[in-house]
Tab-separated table of C-alpha atoms and ligand atoms in Angstrom:
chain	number	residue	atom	x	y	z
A	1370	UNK	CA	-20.740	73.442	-117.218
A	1371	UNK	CA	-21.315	70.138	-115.324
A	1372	UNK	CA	-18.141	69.161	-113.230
A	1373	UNK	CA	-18.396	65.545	-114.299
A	1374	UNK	CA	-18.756	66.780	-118.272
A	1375	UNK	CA	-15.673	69.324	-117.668
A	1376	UNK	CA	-13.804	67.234	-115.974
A	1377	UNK	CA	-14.516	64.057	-119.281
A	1378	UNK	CA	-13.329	67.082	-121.619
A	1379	UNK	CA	-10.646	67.923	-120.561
A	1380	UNK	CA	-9.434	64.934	-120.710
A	1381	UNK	CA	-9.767	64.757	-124.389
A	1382	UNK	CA	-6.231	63.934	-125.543
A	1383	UNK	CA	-5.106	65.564	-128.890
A	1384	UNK	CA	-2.049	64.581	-129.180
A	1385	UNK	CA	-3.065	60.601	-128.427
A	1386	UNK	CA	-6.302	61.164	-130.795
A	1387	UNK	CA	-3.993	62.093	-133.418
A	1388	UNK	CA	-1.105	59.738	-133.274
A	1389	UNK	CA	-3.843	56.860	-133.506
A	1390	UNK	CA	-5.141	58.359	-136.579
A	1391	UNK	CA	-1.593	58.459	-137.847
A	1392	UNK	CA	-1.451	55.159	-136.449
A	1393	UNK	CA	-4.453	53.771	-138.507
A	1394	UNK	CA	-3.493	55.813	-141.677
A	1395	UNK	CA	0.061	52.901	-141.531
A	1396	UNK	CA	-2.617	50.194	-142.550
A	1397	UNK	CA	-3.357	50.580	-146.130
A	1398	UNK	CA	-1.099	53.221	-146.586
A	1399	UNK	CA	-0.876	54.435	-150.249
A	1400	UNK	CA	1.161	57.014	-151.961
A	1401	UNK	CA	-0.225	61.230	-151.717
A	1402	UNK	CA	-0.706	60.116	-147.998
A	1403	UNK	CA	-3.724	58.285	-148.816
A	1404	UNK	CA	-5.252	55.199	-147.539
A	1405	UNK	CA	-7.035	51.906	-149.452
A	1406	UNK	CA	-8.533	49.455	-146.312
A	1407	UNK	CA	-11.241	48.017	-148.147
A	1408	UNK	CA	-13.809	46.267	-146.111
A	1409	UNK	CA	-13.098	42.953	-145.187
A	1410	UNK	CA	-9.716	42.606	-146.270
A	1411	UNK	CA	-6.217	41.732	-144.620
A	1412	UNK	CA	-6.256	45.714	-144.188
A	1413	UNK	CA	-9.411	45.737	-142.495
A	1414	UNK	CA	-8.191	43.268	-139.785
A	1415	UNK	CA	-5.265	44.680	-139.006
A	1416	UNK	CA	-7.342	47.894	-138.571
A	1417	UNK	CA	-10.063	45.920	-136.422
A	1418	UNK	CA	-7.161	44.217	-134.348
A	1419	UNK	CA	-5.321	47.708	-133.771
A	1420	UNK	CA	-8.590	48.915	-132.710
A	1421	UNK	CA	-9.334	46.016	-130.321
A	1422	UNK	CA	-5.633	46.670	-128.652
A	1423	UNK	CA	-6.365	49.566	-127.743
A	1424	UNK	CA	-10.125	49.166	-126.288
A	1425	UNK	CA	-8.328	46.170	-124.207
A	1426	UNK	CA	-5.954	48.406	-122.531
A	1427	UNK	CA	-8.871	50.036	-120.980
A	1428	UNK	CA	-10.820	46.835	-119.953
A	1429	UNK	CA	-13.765	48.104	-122.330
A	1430	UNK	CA	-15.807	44.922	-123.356
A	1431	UNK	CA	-15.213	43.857	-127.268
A	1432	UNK	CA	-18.318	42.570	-129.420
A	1433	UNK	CA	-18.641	41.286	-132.953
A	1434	UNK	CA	-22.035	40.931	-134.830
A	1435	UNK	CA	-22.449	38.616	-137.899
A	1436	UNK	CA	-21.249	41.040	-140.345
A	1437	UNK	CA	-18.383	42.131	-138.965
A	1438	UNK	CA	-19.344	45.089	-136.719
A	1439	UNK	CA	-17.329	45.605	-134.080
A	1440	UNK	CA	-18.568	47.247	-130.473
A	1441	UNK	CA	-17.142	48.235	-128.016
A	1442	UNK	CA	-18.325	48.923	-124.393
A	1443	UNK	CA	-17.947	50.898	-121.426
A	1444	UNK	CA	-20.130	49.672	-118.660
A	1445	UNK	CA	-22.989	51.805	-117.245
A	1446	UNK	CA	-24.847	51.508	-113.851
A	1447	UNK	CA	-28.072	50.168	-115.482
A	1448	UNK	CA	-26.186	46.631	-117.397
A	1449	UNK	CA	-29.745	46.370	-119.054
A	1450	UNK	CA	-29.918	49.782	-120.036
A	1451	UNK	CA	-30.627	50.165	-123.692
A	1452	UNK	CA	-26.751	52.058	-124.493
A	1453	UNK	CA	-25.921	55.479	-125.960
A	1454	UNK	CA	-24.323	54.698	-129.202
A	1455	UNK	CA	-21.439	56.569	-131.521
A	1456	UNK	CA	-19.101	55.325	-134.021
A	1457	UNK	CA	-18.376	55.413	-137.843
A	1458	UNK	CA	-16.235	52.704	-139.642
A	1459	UNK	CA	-12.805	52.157	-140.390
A	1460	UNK	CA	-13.115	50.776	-144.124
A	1461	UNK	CA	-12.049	53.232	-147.053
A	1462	UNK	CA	-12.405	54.201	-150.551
A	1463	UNK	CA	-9.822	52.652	-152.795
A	1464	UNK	CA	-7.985	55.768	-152.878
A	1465	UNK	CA	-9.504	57.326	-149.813
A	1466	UNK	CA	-7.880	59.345	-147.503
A	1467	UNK	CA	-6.936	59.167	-143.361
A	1468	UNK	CA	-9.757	60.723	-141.748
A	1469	UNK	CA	-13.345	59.452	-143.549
A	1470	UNK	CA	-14.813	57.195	-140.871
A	1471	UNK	CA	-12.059	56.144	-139.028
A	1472	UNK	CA	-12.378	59.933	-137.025
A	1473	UNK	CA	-15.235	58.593	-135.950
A	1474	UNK	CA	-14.288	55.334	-134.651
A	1475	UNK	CA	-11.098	56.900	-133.062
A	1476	UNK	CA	-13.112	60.131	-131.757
A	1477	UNK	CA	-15.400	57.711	-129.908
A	1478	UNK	CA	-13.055	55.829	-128.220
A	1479	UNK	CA	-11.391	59.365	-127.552
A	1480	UNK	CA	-14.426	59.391	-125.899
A	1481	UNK	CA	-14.602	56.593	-123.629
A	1482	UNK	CA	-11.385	56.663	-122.491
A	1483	UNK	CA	-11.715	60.179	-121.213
A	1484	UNK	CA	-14.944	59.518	-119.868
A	1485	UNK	CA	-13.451	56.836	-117.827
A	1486	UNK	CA	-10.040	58.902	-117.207
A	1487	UNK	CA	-12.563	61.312	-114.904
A	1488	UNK	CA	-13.840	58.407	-113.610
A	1489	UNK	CA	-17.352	59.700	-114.311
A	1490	UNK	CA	-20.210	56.868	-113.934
A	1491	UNK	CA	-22.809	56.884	-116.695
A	1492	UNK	CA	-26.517	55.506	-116.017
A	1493	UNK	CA	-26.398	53.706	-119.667
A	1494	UNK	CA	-23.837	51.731	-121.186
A	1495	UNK	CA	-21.344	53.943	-123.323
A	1496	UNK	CA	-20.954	51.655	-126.578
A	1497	UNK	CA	-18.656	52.235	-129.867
A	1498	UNK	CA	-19.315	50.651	-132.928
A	1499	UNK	CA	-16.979	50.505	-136.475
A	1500	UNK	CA	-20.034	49.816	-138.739
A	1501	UNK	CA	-18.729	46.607	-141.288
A	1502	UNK	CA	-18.253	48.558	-145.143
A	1503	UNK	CA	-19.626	51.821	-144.841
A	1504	UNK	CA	-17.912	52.722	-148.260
A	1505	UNK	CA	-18.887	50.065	-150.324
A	1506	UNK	CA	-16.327	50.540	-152.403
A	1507	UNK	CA	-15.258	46.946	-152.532
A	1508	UNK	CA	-18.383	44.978	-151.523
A	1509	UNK	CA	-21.730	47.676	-152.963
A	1510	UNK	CA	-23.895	48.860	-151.624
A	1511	UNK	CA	-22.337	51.661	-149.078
A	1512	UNK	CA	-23.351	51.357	-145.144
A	1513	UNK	CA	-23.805	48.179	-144.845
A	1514	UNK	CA	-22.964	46.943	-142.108
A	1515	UNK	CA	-25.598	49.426	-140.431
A	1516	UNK	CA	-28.389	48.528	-142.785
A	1517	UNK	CA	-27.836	44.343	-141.610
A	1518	UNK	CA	-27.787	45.757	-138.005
A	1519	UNK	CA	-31.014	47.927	-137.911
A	1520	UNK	CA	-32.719	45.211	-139.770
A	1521	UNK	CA	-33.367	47.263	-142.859
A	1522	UNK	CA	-31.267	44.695	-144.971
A	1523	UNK	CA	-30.765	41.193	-144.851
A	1524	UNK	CA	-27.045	39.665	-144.245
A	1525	UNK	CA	-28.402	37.222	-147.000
A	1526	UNK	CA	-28.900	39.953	-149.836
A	1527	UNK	CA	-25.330	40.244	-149.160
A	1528	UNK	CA	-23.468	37.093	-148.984
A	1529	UNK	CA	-22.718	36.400	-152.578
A	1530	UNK	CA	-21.612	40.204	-153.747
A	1531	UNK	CA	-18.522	39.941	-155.434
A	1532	UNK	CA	-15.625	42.376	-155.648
A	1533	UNK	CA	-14.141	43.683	-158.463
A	1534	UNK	CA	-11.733	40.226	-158.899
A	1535	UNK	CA	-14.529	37.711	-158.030
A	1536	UNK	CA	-13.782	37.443	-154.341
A	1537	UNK	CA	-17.550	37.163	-153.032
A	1538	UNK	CA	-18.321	38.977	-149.844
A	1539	UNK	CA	-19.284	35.498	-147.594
A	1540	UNK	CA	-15.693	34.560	-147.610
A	1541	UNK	CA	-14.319	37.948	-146.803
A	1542	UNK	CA	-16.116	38.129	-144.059
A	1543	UNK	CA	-15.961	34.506	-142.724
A	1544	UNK	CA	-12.004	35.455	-143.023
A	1545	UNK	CA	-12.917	38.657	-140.945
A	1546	UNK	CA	-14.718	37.043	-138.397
A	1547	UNK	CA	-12.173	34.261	-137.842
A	1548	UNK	CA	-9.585	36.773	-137.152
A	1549	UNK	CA	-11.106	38.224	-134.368
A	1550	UNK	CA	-11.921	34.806	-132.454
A	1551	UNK	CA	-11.675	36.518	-128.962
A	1552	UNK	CA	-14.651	38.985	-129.526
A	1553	UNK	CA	-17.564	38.486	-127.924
A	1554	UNK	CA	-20.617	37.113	-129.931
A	1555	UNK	CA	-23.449	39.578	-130.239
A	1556	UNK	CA	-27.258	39.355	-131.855
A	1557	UNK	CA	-28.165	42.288	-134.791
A	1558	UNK	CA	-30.224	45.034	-133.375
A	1559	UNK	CA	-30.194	45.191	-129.712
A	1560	UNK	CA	-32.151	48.689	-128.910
A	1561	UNK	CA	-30.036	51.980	-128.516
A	1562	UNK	CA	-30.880	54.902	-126.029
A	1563	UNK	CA	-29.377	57.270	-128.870
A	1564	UNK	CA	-26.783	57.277	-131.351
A	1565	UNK	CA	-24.142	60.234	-132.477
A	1566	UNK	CA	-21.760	59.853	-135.243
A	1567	UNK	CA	-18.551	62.450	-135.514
A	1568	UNK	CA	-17.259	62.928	-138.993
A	1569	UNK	CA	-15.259	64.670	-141.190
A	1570	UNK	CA	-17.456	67.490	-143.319
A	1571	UNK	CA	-16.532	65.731	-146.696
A	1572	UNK	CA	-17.553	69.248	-148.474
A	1573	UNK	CA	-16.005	73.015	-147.738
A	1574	UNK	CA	-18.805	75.034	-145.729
A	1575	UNK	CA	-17.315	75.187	-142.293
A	1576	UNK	CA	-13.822	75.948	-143.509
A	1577	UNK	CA	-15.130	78.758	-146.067
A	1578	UNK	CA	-17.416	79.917	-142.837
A	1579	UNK	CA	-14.750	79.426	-140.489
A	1580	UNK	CA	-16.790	77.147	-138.034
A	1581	UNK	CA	-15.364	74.349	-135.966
A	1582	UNK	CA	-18.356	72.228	-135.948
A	1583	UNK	CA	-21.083	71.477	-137.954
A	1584	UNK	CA	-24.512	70.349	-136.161
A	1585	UNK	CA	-25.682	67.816	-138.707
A	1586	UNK	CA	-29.701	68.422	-139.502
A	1587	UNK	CA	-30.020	65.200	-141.765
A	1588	UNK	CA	-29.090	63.260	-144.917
A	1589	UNK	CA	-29.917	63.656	-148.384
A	1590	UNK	CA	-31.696	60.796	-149.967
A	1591	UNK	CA	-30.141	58.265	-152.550
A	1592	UNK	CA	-30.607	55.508	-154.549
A	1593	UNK	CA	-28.088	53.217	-156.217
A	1594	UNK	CA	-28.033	51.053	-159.507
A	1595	UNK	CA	-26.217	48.210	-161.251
A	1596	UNK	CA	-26.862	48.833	-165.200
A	1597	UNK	CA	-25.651	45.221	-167.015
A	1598	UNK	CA	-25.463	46.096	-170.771
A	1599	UNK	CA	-25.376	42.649	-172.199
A	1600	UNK	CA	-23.682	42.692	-176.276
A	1601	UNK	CA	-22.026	39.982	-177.936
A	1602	UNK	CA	-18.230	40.324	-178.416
A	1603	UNK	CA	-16.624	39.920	-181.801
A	1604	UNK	CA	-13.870	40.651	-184.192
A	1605	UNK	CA	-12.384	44.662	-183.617
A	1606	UNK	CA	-11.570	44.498	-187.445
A	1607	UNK	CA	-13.609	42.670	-189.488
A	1608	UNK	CA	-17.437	43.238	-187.553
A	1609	UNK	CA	-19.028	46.150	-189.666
A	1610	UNK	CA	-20.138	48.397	-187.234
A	1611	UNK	CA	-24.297	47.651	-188.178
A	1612	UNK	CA	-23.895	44.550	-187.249
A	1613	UNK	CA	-22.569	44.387	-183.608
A	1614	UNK	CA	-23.867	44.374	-180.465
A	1615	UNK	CA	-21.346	46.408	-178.839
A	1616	UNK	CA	-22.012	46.351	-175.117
A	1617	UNK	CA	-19.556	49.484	-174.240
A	1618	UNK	CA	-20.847	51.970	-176.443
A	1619	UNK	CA	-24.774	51.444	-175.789
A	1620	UNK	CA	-23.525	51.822	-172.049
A	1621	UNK	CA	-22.290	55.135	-173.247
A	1622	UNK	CA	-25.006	56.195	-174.864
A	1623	UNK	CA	-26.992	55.314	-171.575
A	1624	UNK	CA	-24.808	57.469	-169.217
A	1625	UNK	CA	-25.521	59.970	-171.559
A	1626	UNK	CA	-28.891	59.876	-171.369
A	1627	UNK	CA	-28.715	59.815	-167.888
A	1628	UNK	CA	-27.058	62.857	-167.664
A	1629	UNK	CA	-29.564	64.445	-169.812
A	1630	UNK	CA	-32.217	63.246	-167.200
A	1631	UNK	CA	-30.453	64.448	-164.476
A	1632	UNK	CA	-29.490	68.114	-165.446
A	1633	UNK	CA	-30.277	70.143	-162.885
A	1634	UNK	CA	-29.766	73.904	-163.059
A	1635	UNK	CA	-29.033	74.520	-159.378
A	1636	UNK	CA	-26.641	71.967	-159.086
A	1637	UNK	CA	-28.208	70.243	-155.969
A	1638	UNK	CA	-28.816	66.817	-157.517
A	1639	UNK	CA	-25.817	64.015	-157.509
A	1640	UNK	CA	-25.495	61.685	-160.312
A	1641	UNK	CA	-22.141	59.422	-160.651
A	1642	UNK	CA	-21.074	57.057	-162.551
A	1643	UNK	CA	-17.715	55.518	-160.722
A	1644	UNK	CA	-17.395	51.970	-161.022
A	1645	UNK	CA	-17.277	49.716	-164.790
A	1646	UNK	CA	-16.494	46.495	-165.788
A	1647	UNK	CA	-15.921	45.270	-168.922
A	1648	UNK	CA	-16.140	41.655	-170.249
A	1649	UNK	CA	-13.780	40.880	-172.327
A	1650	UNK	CA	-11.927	44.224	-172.039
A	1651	UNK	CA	-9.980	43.871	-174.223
A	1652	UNK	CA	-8.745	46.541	-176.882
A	1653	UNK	CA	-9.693	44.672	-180.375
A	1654	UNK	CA	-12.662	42.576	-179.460
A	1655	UNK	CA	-16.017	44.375	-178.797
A	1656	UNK	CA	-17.371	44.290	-175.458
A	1657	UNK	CA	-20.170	41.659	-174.953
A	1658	UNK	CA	-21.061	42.787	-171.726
A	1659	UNK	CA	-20.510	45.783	-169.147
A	1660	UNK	CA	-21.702	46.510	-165.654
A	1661	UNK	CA	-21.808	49.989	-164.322
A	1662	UNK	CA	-22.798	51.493	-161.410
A	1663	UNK	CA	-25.240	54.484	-160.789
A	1664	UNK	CA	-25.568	56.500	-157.406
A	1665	UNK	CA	-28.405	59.494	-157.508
A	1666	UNK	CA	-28.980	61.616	-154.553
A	1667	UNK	CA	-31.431	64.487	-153.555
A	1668	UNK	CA	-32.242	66.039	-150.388
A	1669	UNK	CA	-35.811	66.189	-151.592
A	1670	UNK	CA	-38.162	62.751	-151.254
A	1671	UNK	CA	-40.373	63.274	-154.178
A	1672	UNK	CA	-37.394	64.359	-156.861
A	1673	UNK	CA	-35.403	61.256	-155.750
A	1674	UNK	CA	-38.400	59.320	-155.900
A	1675	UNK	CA	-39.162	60.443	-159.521
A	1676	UNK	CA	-35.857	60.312	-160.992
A	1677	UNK	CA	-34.843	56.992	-159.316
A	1678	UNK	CA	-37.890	55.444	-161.279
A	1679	UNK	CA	-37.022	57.425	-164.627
A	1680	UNK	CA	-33.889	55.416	-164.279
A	1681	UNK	CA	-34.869	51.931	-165.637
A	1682	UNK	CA	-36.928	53.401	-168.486
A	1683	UNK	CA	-33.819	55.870	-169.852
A	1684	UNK	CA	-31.589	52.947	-169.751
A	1685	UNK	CA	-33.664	50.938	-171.278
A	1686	UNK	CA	-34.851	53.289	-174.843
A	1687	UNK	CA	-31.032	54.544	-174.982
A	1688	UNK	CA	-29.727	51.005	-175.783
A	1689	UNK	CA	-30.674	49.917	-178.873
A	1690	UNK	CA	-28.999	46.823	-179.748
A	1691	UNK	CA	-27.961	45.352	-176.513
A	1692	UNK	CA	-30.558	43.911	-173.767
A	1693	UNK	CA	-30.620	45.907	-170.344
A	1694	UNK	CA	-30.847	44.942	-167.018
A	1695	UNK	CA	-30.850	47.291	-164.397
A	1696	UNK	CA	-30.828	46.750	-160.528
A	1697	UNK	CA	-31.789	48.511	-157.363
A	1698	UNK	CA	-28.961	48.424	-154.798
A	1699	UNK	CA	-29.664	50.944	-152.478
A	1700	UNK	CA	-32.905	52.779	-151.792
A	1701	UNK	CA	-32.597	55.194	-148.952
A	1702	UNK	CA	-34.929	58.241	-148.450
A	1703	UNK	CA	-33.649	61.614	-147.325
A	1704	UNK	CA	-33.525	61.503	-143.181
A	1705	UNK	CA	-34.253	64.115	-140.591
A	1706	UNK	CA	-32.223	63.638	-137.226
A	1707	UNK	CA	-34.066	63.548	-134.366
A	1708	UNK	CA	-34.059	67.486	-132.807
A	1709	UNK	CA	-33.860	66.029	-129.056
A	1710	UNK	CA	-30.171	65.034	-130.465
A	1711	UNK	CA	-29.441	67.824	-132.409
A	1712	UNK	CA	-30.300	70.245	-130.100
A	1713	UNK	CA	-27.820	68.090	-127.339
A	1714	UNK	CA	-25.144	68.797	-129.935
A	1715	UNK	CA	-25.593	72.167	-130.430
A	1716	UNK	CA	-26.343	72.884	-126.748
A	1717	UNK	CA	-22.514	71.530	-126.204
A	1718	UNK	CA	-21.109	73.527	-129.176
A	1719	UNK	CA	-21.818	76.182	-127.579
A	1720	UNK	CA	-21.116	75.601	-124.030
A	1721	UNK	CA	-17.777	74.480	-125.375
A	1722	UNK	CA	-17.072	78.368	-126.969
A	1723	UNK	CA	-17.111	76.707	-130.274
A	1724	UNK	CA	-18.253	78.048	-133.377
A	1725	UNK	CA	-20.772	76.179	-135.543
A	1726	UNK	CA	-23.225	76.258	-137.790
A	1727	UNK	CA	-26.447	74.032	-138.796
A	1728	UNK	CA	-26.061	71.947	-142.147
A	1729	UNK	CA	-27.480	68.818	-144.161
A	1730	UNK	CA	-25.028	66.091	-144.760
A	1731	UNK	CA	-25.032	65.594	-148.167
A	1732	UNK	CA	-22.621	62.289	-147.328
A	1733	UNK	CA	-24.142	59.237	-146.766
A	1734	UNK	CA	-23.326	58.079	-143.455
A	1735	UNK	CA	-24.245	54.459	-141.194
A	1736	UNK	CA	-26.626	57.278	-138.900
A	1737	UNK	CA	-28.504	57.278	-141.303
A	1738	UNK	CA	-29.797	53.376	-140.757
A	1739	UNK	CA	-29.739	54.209	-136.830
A	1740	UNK	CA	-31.633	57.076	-137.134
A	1741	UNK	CA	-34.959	54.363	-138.214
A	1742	UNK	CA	-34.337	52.862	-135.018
A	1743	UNK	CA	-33.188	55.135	-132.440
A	1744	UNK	CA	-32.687	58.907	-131.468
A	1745	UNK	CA	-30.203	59.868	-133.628
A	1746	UNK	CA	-27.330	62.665	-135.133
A	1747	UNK	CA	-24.098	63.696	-135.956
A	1748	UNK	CA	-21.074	66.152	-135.504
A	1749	UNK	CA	-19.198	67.545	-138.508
A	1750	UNK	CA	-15.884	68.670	-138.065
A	1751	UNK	CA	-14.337	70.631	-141.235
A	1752	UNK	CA	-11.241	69.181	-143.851
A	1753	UNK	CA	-9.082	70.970	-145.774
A	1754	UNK	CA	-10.684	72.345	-149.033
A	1755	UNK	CA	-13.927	70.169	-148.201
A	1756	UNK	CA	-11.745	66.932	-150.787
A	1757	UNK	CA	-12.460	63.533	-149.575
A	1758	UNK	CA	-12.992	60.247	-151.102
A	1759	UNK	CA	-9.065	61.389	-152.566
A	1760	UNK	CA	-5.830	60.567	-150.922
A	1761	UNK	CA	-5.325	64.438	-150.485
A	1762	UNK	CA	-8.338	64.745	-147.318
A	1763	UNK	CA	-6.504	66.226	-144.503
A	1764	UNK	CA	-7.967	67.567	-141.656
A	1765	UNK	CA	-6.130	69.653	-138.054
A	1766	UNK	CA	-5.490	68.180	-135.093
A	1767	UNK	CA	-7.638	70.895	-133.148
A	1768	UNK	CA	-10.658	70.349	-135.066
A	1769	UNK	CA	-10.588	66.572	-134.674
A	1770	UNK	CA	-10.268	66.957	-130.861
A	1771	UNK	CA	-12.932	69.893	-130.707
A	1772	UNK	CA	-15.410	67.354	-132.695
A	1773	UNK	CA	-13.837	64.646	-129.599
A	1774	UNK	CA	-15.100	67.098	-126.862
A	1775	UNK	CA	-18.502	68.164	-128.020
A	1776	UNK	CA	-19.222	64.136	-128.802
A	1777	UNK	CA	-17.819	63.600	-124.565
A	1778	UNK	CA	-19.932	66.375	-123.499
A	1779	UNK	CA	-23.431	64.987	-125.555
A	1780	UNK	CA	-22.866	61.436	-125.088
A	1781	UNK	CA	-22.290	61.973	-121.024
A	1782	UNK	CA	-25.405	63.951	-121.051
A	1783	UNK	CA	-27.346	61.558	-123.116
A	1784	UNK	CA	-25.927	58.306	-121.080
A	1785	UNK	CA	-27.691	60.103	-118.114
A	1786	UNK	CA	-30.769	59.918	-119.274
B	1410	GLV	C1	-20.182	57.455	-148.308
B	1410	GLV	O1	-18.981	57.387	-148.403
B	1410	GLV	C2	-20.995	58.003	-149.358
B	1410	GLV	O2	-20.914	57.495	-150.478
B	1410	GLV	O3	-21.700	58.998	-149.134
B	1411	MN	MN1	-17.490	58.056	-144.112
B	1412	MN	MN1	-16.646	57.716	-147.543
């Protein structure tokens, strides 16, 4: 192995890599050791500020674009250099758990700092970036924070989303923003040499195949939904049943039919249904109104591409009394990583004596967005019973830190070139 890349490995700390996940896991702690940081909120900052403290203490330059992402850089020879890029993000699922995106973040400053522990000088920039709500739990669509970035969204098709209690996204992020006064101001899309992303598994392959890391070959495709059912509320006890417009139970019947559409024998198409509201929600007036969400995924382009336009038309004959609306929120085709990158990955795995296999990312992750613009691929590393998105995701120490090395080793040899 290259001296310089040995020397940057071994300097991979696991013990500091995992007391800063530990660290992180303190914001938005929940009970069953989970974790709720929601983009953009107090949670989020304290997360981003923690984060910042830490890339201070090495003198890395800090960033901030105009939706929050945060980047963080360790110089290269060439200033002008387009950079080699890694990172993940640090927001969660409501009940997510410690590892989801933030191993990412914290594996690629794991990174840096042992990069610049050896003292090794790169040719390109080295630059980290925690992508602005990946999870889209609170603020839908997911990843986007990369999609504003890479210029396949618009921050302005963003701006007035609103959360679940009406807070709308402009003013969670102007809060964000605020908080971080010190960070540098920086443009959306400035070019990238490359771009690898580390990342929990999120499913149970390499623990059932007993690899350490997963070379990530792409992304399945997916498309995302708001369904508004709009009824017309009325009296729980008095309304005979032909006469109402009942908002909730045509929004039944239209899940329903959209599970009928989506049946699929070998069990390799997604379809979920996680997030409802109901207006007035309450238990003896009818509904007059619900909004529901819909996220489809495929790893084939033409089946995603059918069913996601079989969507509006199934929604629309199952409700019978109510009007429909439905809307696109996310329309992202199945991605191929670039094989210059993968092959970098692998070609580290196994210099590093570590076992690993080849496997789609069924996931959504923000590489996706930077593989449309640059070189790009990611490093799976495997959690306990492949359960995420669920306070329970665990992952070991050693596996978080082997995912830490191979990411040193490719983003060294990528910086040099
Ligand atoms: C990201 O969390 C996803 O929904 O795949
Ligand atoms: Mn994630
Ligand atoms: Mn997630």
């Amino acid at each position: 192995m290259r001296e310089d890349v040995r020397d940057a490995v071994n300097r991979v700390d696991d013990n500091r890599l995992w007391r800063r996940h530990m660290e992180m896991a303190q914001i938005g702690a929940i009970p069953g050791n989970g974790v709720n940081r929601a983009a953009l909120s107090d949670e989020d900052i304290a997360a981003r500020k923690l984060l910042i403290s830490w890339a201070r203490a090495r003198d890395f330059a800090v960033s901030v674009d105009g939706i929050g992402n945060l980047f963080v850089r360790r110089a290269g020879q060439d200033a002008a250099a387009p950079p080699v890029m890694t990172g993940s993000h640090m927001d969660s699922q409501p009940r997510g758990g410690r590892f989801d995106g933030i191993y990412g973040v914290l594996a690629g400053l794991e990174a840096l700092e042992a990069i610049d522990a050896a003292g090794v000088e790169t040719q390109r920039p080295i630059e980290l970036v925690a992508w602005t709500n990946e999870e889209g739990g609170r603020f839908p669509p997911c990843t986007m924070g990369s999609a504003v970035y890479t210029g396949a969204r618009k921050l302005e098709d963003f701006l007035e989303v609103k959360d679940n209690d009406g807070v709308v996204l402009k003013g969670a992020l102007a809060k964000t923003l605020a908080a971080t006064p010190d960070a540098g101001k920086r443009a959306f899309g400035a070019p990238a040499a490359a771009y690898i992303e580390a990342h929990i598994e999120q499913g149970p392959r390499l623990e059932l195949e007993k690899k350490t890391i997963g070379v990530v070959t792409g992304i399945q495709g997916l498309r995302w939904f708001n369904i508004e059912v709009l009824g017309e509320t009325a009296h729980a006890g008095t309304t005979p049943l032909n006469l109402r417009k009942d908002a909730l139970r045509e929004a039944v019947a239209i899940i329903n039919a959209l599970h009928e559409l989506t049946r699929d024998e070998s069990d390799t198409l997604r379809f979920t249904v996680g997030r409802m509201l109901v207006t007035p929600n309450s238990p003896n007036s009818v509904a007059s109104q619900v909004l529901f969400s819909v996220d489809l995924r495929h790893p084939d382009l033409a089946t995603i591409d059918r069913l996601g336009k079989t969507v509006e038309p199934t929604a629309e004959k199952a409700a019978r009394h109510c009007q429909v609306k439905v809307t696109p929120t996310l329309h992202d085709d199945p991605c191929v990583f670039d094989s210059r990158v993968v092959d970098t990955i692998e070609k580290w795995t196994r210099e590093l004596k570590l076992p690993c296999i080849r496997l789609p990312s069924g996931a959504s992750h923000d590489a996706m967005y930077m593989a449309r613009v640059c070189p790009a691929g990611m490093i799976f590393v495997p959690c306990e019973k492949g359960i995420s998105h669920n306070e329970a995701e665990n992952a070991r120490p050693e596996d978080l830190a082997a995912g830490a090395r191979v990411l040193t080793a490719a983003l060294l040899d990528l910086a040099n070139c």
